[in-house]
PDB file of C-alpha atoms in Angstrom:
ATOM      1  CA  ILE A  91      -9.749  10.455  11.764  1.00  0.00           C
ATOM      2  CA  GLY A  92      -7.941  13.704  10.959  1.00  0.00           C
ATOM      3  CA  ILE A  93      -9.436  15.472  13.999  1.00  0.00           C
ATOM      4  CA  ALA A  94      -8.582  12.479  16.220  1.00  0.00           C
ATOM      5  CA  GLY A  95      -4.990  12.574  14.956  1.00  0.00           C
ATOM      6  CA  LEU A  96      -4.651  16.306  15.665  1.00  0.00           C
ATOM      7  CA  GLY A  97      -6.192  15.785  19.093  1.00  0.00           C
ATOM      8  CA  LEU A  98      -3.727  13.013  19.925  1.00  0.00           C
ATOM      9  CA  PHE A  99      -0.820  15.161  18.716  1.00  0.00           C
ATOM     10  CA  ALA A 100      -1.967  18.100  20.880  1.00  0.00           C
ATOM     11  CA  TYR A 101      -2.412  15.768  23.873  1.00  0.00           C
ATOM     12  CA  ILE A 102       1.140  14.386  23.531  1.00  0.00           C
ATOM     13  CA  ILE A 103       2.593  17.924  23.391  1.00  0.00           C
ATOM     14  CA  TYR A 104       0.499  18.873  26.445  1.00  0.00           C
ATOM     15  CA  LYS A 105       1.693  15.832  28.438  1.00  0.00           C
ATOM     16  CA  THR A 106       5.316  16.385  27.404  1.00  0.00           C
ATOM     17  CA  GLY A 107       5.179  20.109  28.118  1.00  0.00           C
ATOM     18  CA  LEU A 108       5.223  22.801  25.452  1.00  0.00           C
ATOM     19  CA  ALA A 109       8.242  24.490  27.076  1.00  0.00           C
ATOM     20  CA  LYS A 110      10.255  21.250  26.887  1.00  0.00           C
ATOM     21  CA  VAL A 111       9.343  20.722  23.219  1.00  0.00           C
ATOM     22  CA  TRP A 112      10.215  24.331  22.346  1.00  0.00           C
ATOM     23  CA  GLN A 113      13.537  24.054  24.201  1.00  0.00           C
ATOM     24  CA  ALA A 114      14.461  20.961  22.168  1.00  0.00           C
ATOM     25  CA  ILE A 115      13.609  22.748  18.912  1.00  0.00           C
ATOM     26  CA  ARG A 116      15.568  25.855  19.965  1.00  0.00           C
ATOM     27  CA  ASN A 117      18.674  23.703  20.524  1.00  0.00           C
ATOM     28  CA  LEU A 118      18.781  22.840  16.812  1.00  0.00           C
ATOM     29  CA  THR A 119      21.455  24.719  14.889  1.00  0.00           C
ATOM     30  CA  VAL A 120      21.066  25.985  11.316  1.00  0.00           C
ATOM     31  CA  LEU A 121      23.466  23.253  10.161  1.00  0.00           C
ATOM     32  CA  GLU A 122      21.437  20.531  11.925  1.00  0.00           C
ATOM     33  CA  ILE A 123      18.151  21.819  10.480  1.00  0.00           C
ATOM     34  CA  THR A 124      19.751  21.891   7.007  1.00  0.00           C
ATOM     35  CA  ALA A 125      20.977  18.302   7.484  1.00  0.00           C
ATOM     36  CA  LEU A 126      17.480  17.132   8.506  1.00  0.00           C
ATOM     37  CA  ILE A 127      15.854  18.900   5.540  1.00  0.00           C
ATOM     38  CA  GLY A 128      18.502  17.326   3.283  1.00  0.00           C
ATOM     39  CA  LEU A 129      17.693  13.836   4.612  1.00  0.00           C
ATOM     40  CA  ARG A 130      13.988  14.493   4.032  1.00  0.00           C
ATOM     41  CA  PHE A 131      14.685  15.541   0.424  1.00  0.00           C
ATOM     42  CA  LEU A 132      16.815  12.388  -0.007  1.00  0.00           C
ATOM     43  CA  TYR A 133      13.918  10.284   1.317  1.00  0.00           C
ATOM     44  CA  TRP A 134      11.441  11.803  -1.157  1.00  0.00           C
ATOM     45  CA  GLY A 135      14.046  11.831  -3.930  1.00  0.00           C
ATOM     46  CA  ILE A 136      14.500   8.041  -3.688  1.00  0.00           C
ATOM     47  CA  ARG A 137      10.740   7.492  -3.785  1.00  0.00           C
ATOM     48  CA  THR A 138      10.387   9.794  -6.805  1.00  0.00           C
ATOM     49  CA  LEU A 139      13.294   8.162  -8.635  1.00  0.00           C
ATOM     50  CA  ASN A 140      11.688   4.737  -8.144  1.00  0.00           C
ATOM     51  CA  TRP A 141       8.459   6.020  -9.653  1.00  0.00           C
ATOM     52  CA  GLN A 142      10.332   7.626 -12.560  1.00  0.00           C
ATOM     53  CA  VAL A 143      12.023   4.289 -13.327  1.00  0.00           C
ATOM     54  CA  LEU A 144       8.602   2.614 -13.409  1.00  0.00           C
ATOM     55  CA  MET A 145       7.225   5.325 -15.688  1.00  0.00           C
ATOM     56  CA  ARG A 146      10.131   4.837 -18.105  1.00  0.00           C
ATOM     57  CA  ALA A 147       9.587   1.068 -18.022  1.00  0.00           C
ATOM     58  CA  SER A 148       5.997   1.753 -19.150  1.00  0.00           C
ATOM     59  CA  GLY A 149       7.280   3.877 -22.051  1.00  0.00           C
ATOM     60  CA  GLU A 150       6.653   7.330 -20.538  1.00  0.00           C
ATOM     61  CA  ARG A 151       9.533   9.785 -19.992  1.00  0.00           C
ATOM     62  CA  VAL A 152       8.367  12.231 -17.320  1.00  0.00           C
ATOM     63  CA  PRO A 153      10.726  14.895 -15.849  1.00  0.00           C
ATOM     64  CA  PHE A 154      11.916  14.156 -12.311  1.00  0.00           C
ATOM     65  CA  LEU A 155      10.683  17.495 -10.930  1.00  0.00           C
ATOM     66  CA  GLU A 156       7.163  16.918 -12.282  1.00  0.00           C
ATOM     67  CA  LEU A 157       7.012  13.538 -10.544  1.00  0.00           C
ATOM     68  CA  PHE A 158       8.548  15.036  -7.394  1.00  0.00           C
ATOM     69  CA  GLY A 159       5.804  17.688  -7.334  1.00  0.00           C
ATOM     70  CA  ALA A 160       3.115  15.016  -7.735  1.00  0.00           C
ATOM     71  CA  ARG A 161       4.683  13.000  -4.914  1.00  0.00           C
ATOM     72  CA  ILE A 162       4.736  15.976  -2.542  1.00  0.00           C
ATOM     73  CA  ALA A 163       1.175  16.987  -3.490  1.00  0.00           C
ATOM     74  CA  GLY A 164      -0.002  13.439  -2.781  1.00  0.00           C
ATOM     75  CA  ASN A 165       1.852  13.438   0.533  1.00  0.00           C
ATOM     76  CA  ALA A 166       0.145  16.708   1.518  1.00  0.00           C
ATOM     77  CA  VAL A 167      -3.309  15.271   0.764  1.00  0.00           C
ATOM     78  CA  GLY A 168      -2.474  12.058   2.647  1.00  0.00           C
ATOM     79  CA  TYR A 169      -1.294  13.934   5.738  1.00  0.00           C
ATOM     80  CA  LEU A 170      -3.690  16.881   5.876  1.00  0.00           C
ATOM     81  CA  THR A 171      -6.936  15.004   5.195  1.00  0.00           C
ATOM     82  CA  PRO A 172      -8.457  11.791   6.580  1.00  0.00           C
ATOM     83  CA  ALA A 173      -7.880  10.180   3.135  1.00  0.00           C
ATOM     84  CA  GLY A 174      -4.506   8.684   4.096  1.00  0.00           C
ATOM     85  CA  ASN A 175      -2.695   6.561   1.494  1.00  0.00           C
ATOM     86  CA  LEU A 176      -5.768   6.279  -0.733  1.00  0.00           C
ATOM     87  CA  GLY A 177      -5.981  10.046  -1.092  1.00  0.00           C
ATOM     88  CA  ALA A 178      -2.209  10.408  -1.521  1.00  0.00           C
ATOM     89  CA  GLU A 179      -1.974   7.880  -4.360  1.00  0.00           C
ATOM     90  CA  THR A 180      -5.123   9.198  -6.054  1.00  0.00           C
ATOM     91  CA  MET A 181      -3.720  12.720  -5.927  1.00  0.00           C
ATOM     92  CA  ARG A 182      -0.445  11.804  -7.620  1.00  0.00           C
ATOM     93  CA  ILE A 183      -2.383   9.980 -10.353  1.00  0.00           C
ATOM     94  CA  PHE A 184      -4.476  13.112 -11.066  1.00  0.00           C
ATOM     95  CA  MET A 185      -1.365  15.331 -10.988  1.00  0.00           C
ATOM     96  CA  LEU A 186      -0.122  13.602 -14.187  1.00  0.00           C
ATOM     97  CA  ASP A 187      -3.153  14.446 -16.296  1.00  0.00           C
ATOM     98  CA  ARG A 188      -1.236  14.628 -19.592  1.00  0.00           C
ATOM     99  CA  ILE A 189      -0.026  10.982 -19.312  1.00  0.00           C
ATOM    100  CA  ASP A 190      -2.119   7.936 -20.240  1.00  0.00           C
ATOM    101  CA  ARG A 191      -4.177   7.425 -17.064  1.00  0.00           C
ATOM    102  CA  LYS A 192      -4.045   3.628 -17.309  1.00  0.00           C
ATOM    103  CA  LYS A 193      -0.238   3.646 -17.328  1.00  0.00           C
ATOM    104  CA  VAL A 194      -0.062   6.070 -14.400  1.00  0.00           C
ATOM    105  CA  VAL A 195      -2.470   3.943 -12.330  1.00  0.00           C
ATOM    106  CA  ALA A 196      -0.444   0.816 -13.167  1.00  0.00           C
ATOM    107  CA  THR A 197       2.871   2.415 -12.113  1.00  0.00           C
ATOM    108  CA  VAL A 198       1.385   3.759  -8.864  1.00  0.00           C
ATOM    109  CA  ILE A 199      -0.041   0.345  -7.924  1.00  0.00           C
ATOM    110  CA  VAL A 200       3.197  -1.518  -8.689  1.00  0.00           C
ATOM    111  CA  ASP A 201       5.212   1.196  -6.925  1.00  0.00           C
ATOM    112  CA  LYS A 202       3.053   0.989  -3.785  1.00  0.00           C
ATOM    113  CA  THR A 203       3.094  -2.823  -3.762  1.00  0.00           C
ATOM    114  CA  ILE A 204       6.901  -2.963  -3.923  1.00  0.00           C
ATOM    115  CA  GLU A 205       7.165  -0.246  -1.261  1.00  0.00           C
ATOM    116  CA  PHE A 206       4.852  -2.213   1.067  1.00  0.00           C
ATOM    117  CA  LEU A 207       6.770  -5.458   0.452  1.00  0.00           C
ATOM    118  CA  ALA A 208      10.093  -3.784   1.279  1.00  0.00           C
ATOM    119  CA  GLY A 209       8.486  -2.178   4.346  1.00  0.00           C
ATOM    120  CA  ILE A 210       7.150  -5.512   5.587  1.00  0.00           C
ATOM    121  CA  PHE A 211      10.591  -7.088   5.042  1.00  0.00           C
ATOM    122  CA  ALA A 212      12.157  -4.305   7.154  1.00  0.00           C
ATOM    123  CA  THR A 213       9.405  -4.813   9.762  1.00  0.00           C
ATOM    124  CA  ALA A 214      10.104  -8.565   9.852  1.00  0.00           C
ATOM    125  CA  LEU A 215      13.779  -7.852  10.597  1.00  0.00           C
ATOM    126  CA  SER A 216      12.713  -5.385  13.319  1.00  0.00           C
ATOM    127  CA  VAL A 217      10.380  -7.965  14.872  1.00  0.00           C
ATOM    128  CA  LEU A 218      13.210 -10.521  14.828  1.00  0.00           C
ATOM    129  CA  PHE A 219      15.471  -7.974  16.553  1.00  0.00           C
ATOM    130  CA  VAL A 220      12.806  -7.256  19.214  1.00  0.00           C
ATOM    131  CA  ILE A 221      12.268 -10.969  19.887  1.00  0.00           C
ATOM    132  CA  ILE A 222      16.019 -11.629  20.235  1.00  0.00           C
ATOM    133  CA  THR A 223      16.852  -8.494  22.239  1.00  0.00           C
ATOM    134  CA  PHE A 224      13.904  -8.027  24.610  1.00  0.00           C
ATOM    135  CA  ALA A 225      12.505 -10.450  27.180  1.00  0.00           C
ATOM    136  CA  LEU A 226       8.933 -10.471  25.897  1.00  0.00           C
ATOM    137  CA  PRO A 227       6.234 -12.942  27.017  1.00  0.00           C
ATOM    138  CA  GLN A 228       5.906 -15.883  24.614  1.00  0.00           C
ATOM    139  CA  ARG A 229       2.370 -14.874  23.556  1.00  0.00           C
ATOM    140  CA  HIS A 230       3.617 -11.415  22.518  1.00  0.00           C
ATOM    141  CA  LYS A 231       6.380 -12.938  20.421  1.00  0.00           C
ATOM    142  CA  ILE A 232       3.904 -15.280  18.713  1.00  0.00           C
ATOM    143  CA  THR A 233       1.488 -12.385  18.074  1.00  0.00           C
ATOM    144  CA  LEU A 234       4.216 -10.195  16.531  1.00  0.00           C
ATOM    145  CA  VAL A 235       5.433 -12.969  14.239  1.00  0.00           C
ATOM    146  CA  ALA A 236       1.881 -13.993  13.263  1.00  0.00           C
ATOM    147  CA  LEU A 237       0.800 -10.430  12.401  1.00  0.00           C
ATOM    148  CA  THR A 238       3.918  -9.823  10.309  1.00  0.00           C
ATOM    149  CA  ALA A 239       3.481 -13.152   8.500  1.00  0.00           C
ATOM    150  CA  CYS A 240      -0.214 -12.430   7.793  1.00  0.00           C
ATOM    151  CA  VAL A 241       0.482  -9.006   6.272  1.00  0.00           C
ATOM    152  CA  PHE A 242       3.362 -10.421   4.213  1.00  0.00           C
ATOM    153  CA  ALA A 243       1.155 -13.283   2.967  1.00  0.00           C
ATOM    154  CA  LEU A 244      -1.613 -10.824   2.032  1.00  0.00           C
ATOM    155  CA  LEU A 245       0.823  -8.716  -0.016  1.00  0.00           C
ATOM    156  CA  ILE A 246       2.194 -11.795  -1.793  1.00  0.00           C
ATOM    157  CA  PHE A 247      -1.391 -12.839  -2.588  1.00  0.00           C
ATOM    158  CA  LEU A 248      -2.232  -9.393  -3.990  1.00  0.00           C
ATOM    159  CA  MET A 249       0.974  -9.361  -6.042  1.00  0.00           C
ATOM    160  CA  ALA A 250       0.099 -12.786  -7.482  1.00  0.00           C
ATOM    161  CA  LYS A 251      -3.335 -11.431  -8.420  1.00  0.00           C
ATOM    162  CA  GLN A 252      -1.706  -8.375 -10.006  1.00  0.00           C
ATOM    163  CA  LYS A 253       0.207 -10.718 -12.320  1.00  0.00           C
ATOM    164  CA  GLN A 254      -3.089 -12.276 -13.423  1.00  0.00           C
ATOM    165  CA  GLY A 255      -5.242  -9.108 -13.449  1.00  0.00           C
ATOM    166  CA  LEU A 256      -6.116  -7.801  -9.979  1.00  0.00           C
ATOM    167  CA  PHE A 257      -8.943  -5.398 -10.909  1.00  0.00           C
ATOM    168  CA  THR A 258     -10.596  -7.787 -13.368  1.00  0.00           C
ATOM    169  CA  TRP A 259     -10.439 -10.519 -10.699  1.00  0.00           C
ATOM    170  CA  ALA A 260     -12.035  -8.133  -8.169  1.00  0.00           C
ATOM    171  CA  LEU A 261     -14.838  -7.233 -10.606  1.00  0.00           C
ATOM    172  CA  ASP A 262     -15.504 -10.914 -11.355  1.00  0.00           C
ATOM    173  CA  ALA A 263     -15.548 -11.703  -7.615  1.00  0.00           C
ATOM    174  CA  MET A 264     -18.062  -8.886  -7.036  1.00  0.00           C
ATOM    175  CA  ALA A 265     -20.214 -10.154  -9.912  1.00  0.00           C
ATOM    176  CA  LYS A 266     -20.342 -13.612  -8.294  1.00  0.00           C
ATOM    177  CA  LEU A 267     -21.642 -11.910  -5.151  1.00  0.00           C
ATOM    178  CA  LYS A 268     -24.299 -10.146  -7.281  1.00  0.00           C
ATOM    179  CA  ILE A 269     -22.575  -6.778  -6.770  1.00  0.00           C
ATOM    180  CA  LYS A 270     -22.389  -4.667  -9.923  1.00  0.00           C
ATOM    181  CA  ILE A 271     -21.488  -0.991 -10.178  1.00  0.00           C
ATOM    182  CA  PRO A 272     -22.651   0.295 -13.601  1.00  0.00           C
ATOM    183  CA  ALA A 273     -20.079   3.132 -13.773  1.00  0.00           C
ATOM    184  CA  VAL A 274     -17.261   0.645 -13.148  1.00  0.00           C
ATOM    185  CA  GLU A 275     -18.667  -2.015 -15.483  1.00  0.00           C
ATOM    186  CA  LYS A 276     -18.702   0.541 -18.329  1.00  0.00           C
ATOM    187  CA  ARG A 277     -14.945   0.911 -17.926  1.00  0.00           C
ATOM    188  CA  ARG A 278     -14.174  -2.805 -17.871  1.00  0.00           C
ATOM    189  CA  ASP A 279     -12.068  -2.546 -21.062  1.00  0.00           C
ATOM    190  CA  GLN A 280      -9.989   0.283 -19.578  1.00  0.00           C
ATOM    191  CA  ILE A 281      -9.595  -1.726 -16.374  1.00  0.00           C
ATOM    192  CA  ARG A 282      -8.343  -4.705 -18.407  1.00  0.00           C
ATOM    193  CA  GLU A 283      -5.775  -2.448 -20.079  1.00  0.00           C
ATOM    194  CA  THR A 284      -4.551  -1.238 -16.674  1.00  0.00           C
ATOM    195  CA  ASP A 285      -4.294  -4.860 -15.512  1.00  0.00           C
ATOM    196  CA  ALA A 286      -2.309  -5.679 -18.673  1.00  0.00           C
ATOM    197  CA  HIS A 287       0.222  -2.907 -17.897  1.00  0.00           C
ATOM    198  CA  ILE A 288       0.647  -4.217 -14.331  1.00  0.00           C
ATOM    199  CA  SER A 289       1.029  -7.885 -15.297  1.00  0.00           C
ATOM    200  CA  ALA A 290       3.468  -6.959 -18.097  1.00  0.00           C
ATOM    201  CA  PHE A 291       5.764  -5.324 -15.539  1.00  0.00           C
ATOM    202  CA  TYR A 292       5.915  -8.444 -13.350  1.00  0.00           C
ATOM    203  CA  ARG A 293       6.339 -10.683 -16.395  1.00  0.00           C
ATOM    204  CA  GLU A 294       8.974  -8.688 -18.257  1.00  0.00           C
ATOM    205  CA  ARG A 295      10.803  -6.608 -15.613  1.00  0.00           C
ATOM    206  CA  ARG A 296      11.869  -9.017 -12.876  1.00  0.00           C
ATOM    207  CA  GLY A 297      15.318  -7.441 -12.548  1.00  0.00           C
ATOM    208  CA  LEU A 298      13.743  -4.015 -12.126  1.00  0.00           C
ATOM    209  CA  PHE A 299      11.400  -5.391  -9.452  1.00  0.00           C
ATOM    210  CA  TYR A 300      14.369  -6.540  -7.325  1.00  0.00           C
ATOM    211  CA  LEU A 301      16.180  -3.247  -7.943  1.00  0.00           C
ATOM    212  CA  LEU A 302      13.183  -1.225  -6.721  1.00  0.00           C
ATOM    213  CA  PHE A 303      12.683  -3.572  -3.771  1.00  0.00           C
ATOM    214  CA  GLY A 304      16.302  -2.960  -2.727  1.00  0.00           C
ATOM    215  CA  SER A 305      15.860   0.782  -3.234  1.00  0.00           C
ATOM    216  CA  TYR A 306      12.800   0.932  -0.977  1.00  0.00           C
ATOM    217  CA  PHE A 307      14.541  -1.214   1.623  1.00  0.00           C
ATOM    218  CA  ALA A 308      17.475   1.242   1.575  1.00  0.00           C
ATOM    219  CA  GLN A 309      15.010   4.132   1.876  1.00  0.00           C
ATOM    220  CA  SER A 310      13.659   2.661   5.131  1.00  0.00           C
ATOM    221  CA  TRP A 311      17.213   2.875   6.531  1.00  0.00           C
ATOM    222  CA  VAL A 312      17.498   6.506   5.381  1.00  0.00           C
ATOM    223  CA  TRP A 313      14.264   7.222   7.246  1.00  0.00           C
ATOM    224  CA  ALA A 314      15.505   5.407  10.378  1.00  0.00           C
ATOM    225  CA  PHE A 315      18.791   7.351  10.197  1.00  0.00           C
ATOM    226  CA  GLU A 316      16.858  10.628   9.955  1.00  0.00           C
ATOM    227  CA  ILE A 317      14.932   9.774  13.144  1.00  0.00           C
ATOM    228  CA  PHE A 318      18.177   8.689  14.842  1.00  0.00           C
ATOM    229  CA  VAL A 319      20.035  11.945  14.123  1.00  0.00           C
ATOM    230  CA  THR A 320      16.933  13.952  15.103  1.00  0.00           C
ATOM    231  CA  PHE A 321      17.117  12.341  18.546  1.00  0.00           C
ATOM    232  CA  LEU A 322      20.792  13.226  18.762  1.00  0.00           C
ATOM    233  CA  PHE A 323      20.282  16.833  17.609  1.00  0.00           C
ATOM    234  CA  VAL A 324      17.582  17.544  20.223  1.00  0.00           C
ATOM    235  CA  GLY A 325      19.817  16.173  22.986  1.00  0.00           C
ATOM    236  CA  GLY A 326      18.577  12.604  23.234  1.00  0.00           C
ATOM    237  CA  SER A 327      20.852   9.744  24.265  1.00  0.00           C
TER     238      SER A 327
END
């Protein structure tokens, strides 16, 4: 997957023309580059702050810079290897080795769930905008709406299971299918504890859930604004 991604990237640069790409980059001023780097730091700062709030809600006070480093390390693993999100989230869990692992796993799962929910909400608004603005065939409109609704429904389902004990439910479902992994079964008590941390957040921190949802929704606009000004800086309309 990583090689395919690099190949596609190289192909796009080849089709666009390396000289044209380099000319666009050369047009950037020091001030514009600084502004873009600042927006990128703001983007990662919001994500780190959200995670820090979750860590504090679980009773752990971790310095912002330590969490920021774990976030960036996870991002590097996610981007530079075929591991994607799975590798990124695993990496940031391992980066906080001195914290109770069960709490870290719980905060990462809740954090990612809320981020995905906010992202799907932003996507739903984008789909609505596309349907209203562009003259698409009816089947394309139906497909866009159906796909968005399916992903949203899946996330709501997973969040409902998180409230009840997602990992324990998954283990029980595997057991019914006669699938048992001894190494995982040995850690069933630890898995239950992780589930308890996750369900406690949804049960006791509803206000915080909506706050983080709003924060991630705002972050998607920061990201969109960064792309928008990048277009402007390289001479786009």
